[in-house]
Coordinates of C-alpha atoms in Angstrom, one line a residue:
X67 CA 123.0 148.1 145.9
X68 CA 126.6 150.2 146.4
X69 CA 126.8 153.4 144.5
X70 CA 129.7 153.1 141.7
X71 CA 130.2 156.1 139.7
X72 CA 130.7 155.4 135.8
X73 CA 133.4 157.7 135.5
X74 CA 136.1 155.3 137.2
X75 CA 139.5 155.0 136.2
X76 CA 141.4 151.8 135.9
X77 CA 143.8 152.1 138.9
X78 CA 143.5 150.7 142.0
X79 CA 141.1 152.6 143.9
X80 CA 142.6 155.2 146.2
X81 CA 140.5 155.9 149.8
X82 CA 139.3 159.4 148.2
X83 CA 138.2 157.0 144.8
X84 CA 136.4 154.2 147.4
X85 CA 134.6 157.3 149.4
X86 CA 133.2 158.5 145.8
X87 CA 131.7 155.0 144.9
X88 CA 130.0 154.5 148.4
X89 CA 127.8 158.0 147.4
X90 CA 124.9 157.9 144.8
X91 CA 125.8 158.0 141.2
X92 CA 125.3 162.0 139.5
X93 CA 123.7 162.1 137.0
X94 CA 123.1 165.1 134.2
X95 CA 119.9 164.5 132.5
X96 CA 119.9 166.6 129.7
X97 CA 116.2 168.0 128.5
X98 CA 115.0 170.6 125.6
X99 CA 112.4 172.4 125.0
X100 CA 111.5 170.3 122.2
X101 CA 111.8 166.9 123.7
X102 CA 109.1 164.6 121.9
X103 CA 109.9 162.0 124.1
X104 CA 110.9 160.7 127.9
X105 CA 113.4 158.2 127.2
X106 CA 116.3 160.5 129.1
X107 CA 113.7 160.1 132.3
X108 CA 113.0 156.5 131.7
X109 CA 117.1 155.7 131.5
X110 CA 117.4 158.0 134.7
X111 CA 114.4 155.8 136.6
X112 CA 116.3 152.8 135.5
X113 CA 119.7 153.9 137.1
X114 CA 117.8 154.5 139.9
X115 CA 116.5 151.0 140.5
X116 CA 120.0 149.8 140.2
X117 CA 121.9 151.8 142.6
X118 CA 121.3 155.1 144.5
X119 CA 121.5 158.3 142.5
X120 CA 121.0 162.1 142.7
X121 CA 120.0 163.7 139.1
X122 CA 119.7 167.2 138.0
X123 CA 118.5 168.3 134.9
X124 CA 120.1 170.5 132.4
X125 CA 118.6 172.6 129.4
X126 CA 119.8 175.7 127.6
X127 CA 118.0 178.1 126.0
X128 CA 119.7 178.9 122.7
X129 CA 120.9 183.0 122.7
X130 CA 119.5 183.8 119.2
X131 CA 120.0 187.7 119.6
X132 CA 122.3 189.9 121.5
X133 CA 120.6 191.9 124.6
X134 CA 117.9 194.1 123.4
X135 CA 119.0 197.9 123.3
X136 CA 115.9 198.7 124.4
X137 CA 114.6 198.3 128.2
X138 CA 110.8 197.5 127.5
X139 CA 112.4 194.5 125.3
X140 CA 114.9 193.7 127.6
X141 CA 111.6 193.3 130.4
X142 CA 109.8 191.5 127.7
X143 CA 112.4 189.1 127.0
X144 CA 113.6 188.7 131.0
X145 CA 110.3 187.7 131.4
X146 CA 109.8 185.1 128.9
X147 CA 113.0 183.8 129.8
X148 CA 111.7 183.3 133.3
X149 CA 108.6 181.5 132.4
X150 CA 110.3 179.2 129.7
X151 CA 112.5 178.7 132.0
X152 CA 110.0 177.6 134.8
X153 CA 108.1 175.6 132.2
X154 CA 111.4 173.6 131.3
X155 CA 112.1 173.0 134.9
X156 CA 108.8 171.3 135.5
X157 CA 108.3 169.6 132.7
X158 CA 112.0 167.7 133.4
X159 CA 111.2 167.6 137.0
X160 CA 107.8 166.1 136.3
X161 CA 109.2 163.5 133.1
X162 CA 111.3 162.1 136.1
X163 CA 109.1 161.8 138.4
X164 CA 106.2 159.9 135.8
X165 CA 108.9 157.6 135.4
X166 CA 109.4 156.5 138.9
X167 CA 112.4 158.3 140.1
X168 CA 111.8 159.1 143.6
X169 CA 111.6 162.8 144.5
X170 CA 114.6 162.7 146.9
X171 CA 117.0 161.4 144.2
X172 CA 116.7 165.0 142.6
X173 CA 119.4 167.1 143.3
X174 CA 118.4 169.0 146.4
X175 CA 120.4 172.1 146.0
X176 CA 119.7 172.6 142.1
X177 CA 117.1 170.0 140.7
X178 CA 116.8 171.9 137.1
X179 CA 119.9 173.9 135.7
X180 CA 118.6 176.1 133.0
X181 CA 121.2 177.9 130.9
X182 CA 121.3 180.8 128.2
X183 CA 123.9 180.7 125.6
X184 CA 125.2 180.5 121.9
X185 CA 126.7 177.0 122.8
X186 CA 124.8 174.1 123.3
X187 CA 127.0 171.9 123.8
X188 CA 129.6 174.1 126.1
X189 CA 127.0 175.0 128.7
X190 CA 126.1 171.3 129.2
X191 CA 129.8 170.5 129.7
X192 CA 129.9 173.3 132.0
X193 CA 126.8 172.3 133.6
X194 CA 128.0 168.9 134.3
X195 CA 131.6 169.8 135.4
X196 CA 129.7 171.9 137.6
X197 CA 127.3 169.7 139.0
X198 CA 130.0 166.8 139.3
X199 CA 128.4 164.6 136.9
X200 CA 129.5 160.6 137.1
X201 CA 127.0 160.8 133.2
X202 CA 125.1 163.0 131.1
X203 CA 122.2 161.5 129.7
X204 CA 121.1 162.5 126.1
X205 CA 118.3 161.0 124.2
X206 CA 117.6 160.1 120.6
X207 CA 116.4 162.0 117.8
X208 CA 112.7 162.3 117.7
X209 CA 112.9 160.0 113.7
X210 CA 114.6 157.3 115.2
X211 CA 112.6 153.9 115.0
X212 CA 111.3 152.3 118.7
X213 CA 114.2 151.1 120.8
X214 CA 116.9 152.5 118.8
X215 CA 119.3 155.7 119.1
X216 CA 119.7 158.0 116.2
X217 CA 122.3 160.6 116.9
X218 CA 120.7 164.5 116.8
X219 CA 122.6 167.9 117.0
X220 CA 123.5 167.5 120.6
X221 CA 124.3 164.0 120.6
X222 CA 126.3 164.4 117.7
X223 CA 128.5 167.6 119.0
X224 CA 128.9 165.9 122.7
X225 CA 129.6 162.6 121.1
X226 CA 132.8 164.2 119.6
X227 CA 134.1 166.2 122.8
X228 CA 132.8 165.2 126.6
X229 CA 135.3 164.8 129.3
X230 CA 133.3 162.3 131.0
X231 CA 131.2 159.2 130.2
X232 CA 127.9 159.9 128.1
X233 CA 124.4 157.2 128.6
X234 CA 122.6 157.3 125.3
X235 CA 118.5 156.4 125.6
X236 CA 117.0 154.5 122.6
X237 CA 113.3 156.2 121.8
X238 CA 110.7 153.9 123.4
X239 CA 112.9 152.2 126.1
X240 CA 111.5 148.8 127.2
X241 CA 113.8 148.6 130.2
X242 CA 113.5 145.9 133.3
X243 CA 111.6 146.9 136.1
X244 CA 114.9 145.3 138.3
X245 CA 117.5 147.8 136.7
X246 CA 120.5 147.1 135.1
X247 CA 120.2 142.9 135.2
X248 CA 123.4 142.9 132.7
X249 CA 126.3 144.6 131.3
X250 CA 127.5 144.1 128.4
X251 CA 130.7 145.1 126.5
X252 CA 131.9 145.5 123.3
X253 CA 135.3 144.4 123.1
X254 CA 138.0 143.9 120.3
X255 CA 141.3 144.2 122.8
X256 CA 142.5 147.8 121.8
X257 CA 143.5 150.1 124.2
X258 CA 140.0 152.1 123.9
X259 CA 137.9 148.5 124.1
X260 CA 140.3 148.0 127.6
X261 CA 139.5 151.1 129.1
X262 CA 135.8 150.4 128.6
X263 CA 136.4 146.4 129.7
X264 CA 137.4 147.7 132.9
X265 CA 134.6 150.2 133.6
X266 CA 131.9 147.5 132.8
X267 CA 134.1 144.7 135.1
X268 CA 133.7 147.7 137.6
X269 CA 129.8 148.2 137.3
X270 CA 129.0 144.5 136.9
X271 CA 130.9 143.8 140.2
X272 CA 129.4 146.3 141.9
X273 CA 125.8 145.9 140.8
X274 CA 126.4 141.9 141.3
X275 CA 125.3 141.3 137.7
X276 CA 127.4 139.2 135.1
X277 CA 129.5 140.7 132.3
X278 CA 128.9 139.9 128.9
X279 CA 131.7 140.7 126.2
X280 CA 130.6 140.6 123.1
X281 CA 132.5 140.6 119.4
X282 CA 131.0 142.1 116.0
X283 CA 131.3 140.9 112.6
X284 CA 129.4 142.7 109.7
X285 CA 129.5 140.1 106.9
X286 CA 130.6 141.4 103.5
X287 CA 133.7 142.6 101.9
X288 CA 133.1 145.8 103.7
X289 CA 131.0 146.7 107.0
X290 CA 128.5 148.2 104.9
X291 CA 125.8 147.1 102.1
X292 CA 127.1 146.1 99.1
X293 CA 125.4 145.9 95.0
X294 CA 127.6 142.7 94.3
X295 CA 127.2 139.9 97.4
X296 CA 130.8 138.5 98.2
X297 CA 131.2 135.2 99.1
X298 CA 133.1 135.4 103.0
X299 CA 132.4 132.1 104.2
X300 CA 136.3 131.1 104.8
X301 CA 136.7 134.9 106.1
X302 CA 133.9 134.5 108.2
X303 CA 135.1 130.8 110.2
X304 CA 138.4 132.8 110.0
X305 CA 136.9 135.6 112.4
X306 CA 135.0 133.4 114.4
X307 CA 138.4 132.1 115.8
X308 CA 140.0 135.0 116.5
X309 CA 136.7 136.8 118.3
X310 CA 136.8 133.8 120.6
X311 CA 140.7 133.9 121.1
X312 CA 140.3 137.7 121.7
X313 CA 137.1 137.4 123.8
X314 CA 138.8 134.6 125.9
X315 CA 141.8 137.2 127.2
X316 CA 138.9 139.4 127.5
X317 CA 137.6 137.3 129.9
X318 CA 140.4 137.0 131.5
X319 CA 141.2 140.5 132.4
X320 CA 137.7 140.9 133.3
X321 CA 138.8 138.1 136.3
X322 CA 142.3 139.3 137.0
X323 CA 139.8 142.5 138.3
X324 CA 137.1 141.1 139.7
X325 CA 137.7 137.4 140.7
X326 CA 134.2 136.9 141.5
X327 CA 132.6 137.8 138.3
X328 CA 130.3 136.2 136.5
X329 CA 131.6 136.4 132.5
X330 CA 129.9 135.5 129.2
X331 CA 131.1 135.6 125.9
X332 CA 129.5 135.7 122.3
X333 CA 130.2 136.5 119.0
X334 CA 127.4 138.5 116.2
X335 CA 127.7 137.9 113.2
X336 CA 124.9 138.6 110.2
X337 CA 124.9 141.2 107.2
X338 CA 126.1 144.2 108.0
X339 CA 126.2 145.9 111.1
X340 CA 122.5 145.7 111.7
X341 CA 122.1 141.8 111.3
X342 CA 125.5 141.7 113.6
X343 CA 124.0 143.2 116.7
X344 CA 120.3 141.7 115.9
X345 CA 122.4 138.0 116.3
X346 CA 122.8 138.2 119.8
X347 CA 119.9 138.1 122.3
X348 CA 119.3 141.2 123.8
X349 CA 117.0 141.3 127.7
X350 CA 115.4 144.5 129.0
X351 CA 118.2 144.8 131.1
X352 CA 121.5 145.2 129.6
X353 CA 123.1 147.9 129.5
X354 CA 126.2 147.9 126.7
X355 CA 129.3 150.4 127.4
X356 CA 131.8 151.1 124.2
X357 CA 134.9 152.7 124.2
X358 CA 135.4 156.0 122.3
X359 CA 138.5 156.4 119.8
X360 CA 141.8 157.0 120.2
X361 CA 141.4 159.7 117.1
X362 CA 140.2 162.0 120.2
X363 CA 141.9 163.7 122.8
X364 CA 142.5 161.6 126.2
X365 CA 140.0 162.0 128.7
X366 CA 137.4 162.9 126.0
X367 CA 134.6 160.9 124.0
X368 CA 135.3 160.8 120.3
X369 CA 133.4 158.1 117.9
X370 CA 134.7 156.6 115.4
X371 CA 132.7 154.8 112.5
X372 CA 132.5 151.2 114.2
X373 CA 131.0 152.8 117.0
X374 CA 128.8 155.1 115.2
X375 CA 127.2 151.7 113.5
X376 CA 126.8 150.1 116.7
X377 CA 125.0 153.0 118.6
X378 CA 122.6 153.0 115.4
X379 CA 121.7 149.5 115.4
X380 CA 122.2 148.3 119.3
X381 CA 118.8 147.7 120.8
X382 CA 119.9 148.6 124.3
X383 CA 120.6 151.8 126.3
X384 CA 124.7 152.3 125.2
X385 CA 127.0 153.9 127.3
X386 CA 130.2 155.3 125.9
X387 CA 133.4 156.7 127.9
X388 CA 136.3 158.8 127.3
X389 CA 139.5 156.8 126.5

């Protein structure tokens, strides 16, 4: 399939914009020293079989001390820095390569950026501004149950601040063997749920897979668990009809920018968030993109508390963009 790069914006696309989406799609697969798990590599190999890509992998090596005063430590330490680096490179390289990603999709020039500093979360920005990255890829916290994303230090820090479109991995992907099959949408027609309408109309067209939006309602008198149930049924028919009024222009600016799109629409509804997103049928290939809040600056990812709920509970890779 065409290369698209997630990062679009909704303008008409200029000649330099059309020139970016014919090359592969750059990806920033992030990777610790710690990682218990390959679900950033299995996302990455799943890209892959949906469109051309070139990945390079990023992990920095937290600056615990300042430089050693003395030169045998400073030797010492240079060289442990050089093997741990090494040992992270290969172990991304190799995580990537277990999961099917053909070798010449690795960045040629620089397939392991490995990078000292106090900063987590700055060097990866760096990294990927650097690189050019269309998405960084982050994985789940080690305790989060199979197939679902729980949000660790580094999730939670870029979650609040990246320029540019994050792909969050559930632990224990079971992804198609076809790639992306589906994109889905979470849509509740504010301007953040528009901007991300128009970057899944965008993939879906350019994959040639349909577009599903889809509407959540947590039943309840709040989104959460309650002591005392509350009786919502009226509330609840109430909702219903506005989700599929709402959905329905939904669909229709999904069509006003991609004629030829295939579009779905359904509503969730169940007890709290986590019998919401468990009412819709989920496949191995859908892949669902949010929009971040407008509490954050423009042009950077900032989660608000609905989101938060539906990246702990959605069952599916989740990608999330700036607004």
């Amino acid at each position: 399939m065409p290369a698209v790069p997630i990062n679009s914006d909704s303008s008409p696309a200029s000649t330099e914009q059309r020139k970016k989406k014919d090359g592969p799609l750059r990806i920033l697969m992030t990777w610790s020293p710690d990682s218990s798990g390959d679900e950033t590599a299995q996302f990455a190999a799943w890209l892959a079989r949906t469109q051309p890509v070139e990945i390079r992998t990023a992990t920095v090596i937290s600056r615990a001390w300042s430089n050693q005063p003395n030169a045998q430590q400073r030797k010492e330490y240079n060289k442990w820095l050089q093997l741990e680096s090494e040992a992270n490179a290969r172990a991304a390289q190799s995580a990537l390569l277990a999961a099917g990603v053909p070798r010449r999709m690795l960045d040629a020039e620089l397939p392991s950026a490995i990078m000292v500093d106090h900063s987590e979360t700055t060097a990866l920005i760096t990294a990927a501004q650097e690189f050019q990255a269309d998405v960084v890829l982050i994985g789940s916290h080690p305790a989060a149950p199979r197939g679902r994303f729980r949000i660790g230090s580094t999730a939670d820090a870029l979650l609040h601040c990246a320029p540019l479109p994050l792909g969050l991995a559930p632990r224990a992907p079971k992804l198609s063997k076809r790639g992306v099959t589906r994109v889905n949408c979470a849509y509740v027609d504010t301007e953040q749920s528009h901007q991300a309408l128009r970057k899944a109309a965008d993939l879906a067209a350019r994959w040639g897979v349909p577009l599903r939006l889809v509407a959540f309602s947590p039943r309840g008198a709040t989104m959460h668990p309650t002591a005392v149930p509350f009786n919502d049924t009226s509330m609840m028919v109430e909702w219903r009809e506005q989700a599929l009024a709402l959905l329905d222009r939904g669909r229709d600016r999904a069509l006003a920018r991609h004629g030829n799109l295939s579009v779905e629409t359904e509503t969730g509804s169940g007890y709290a968030w986590s019998g919401a997103l468990s009412a819709l049928k989920w496949k191995k290939g859908d892949l669902l993109v949010l929009g971040s809040s407008v509490l954050g600056d423009f042009n950077r990812v900032f989660i608000g508390p609905s989101t938060n709920q539906i990246l702990r509970y959605a069952p599916v890779p989740v990608l999330v963009s700036p607004v």
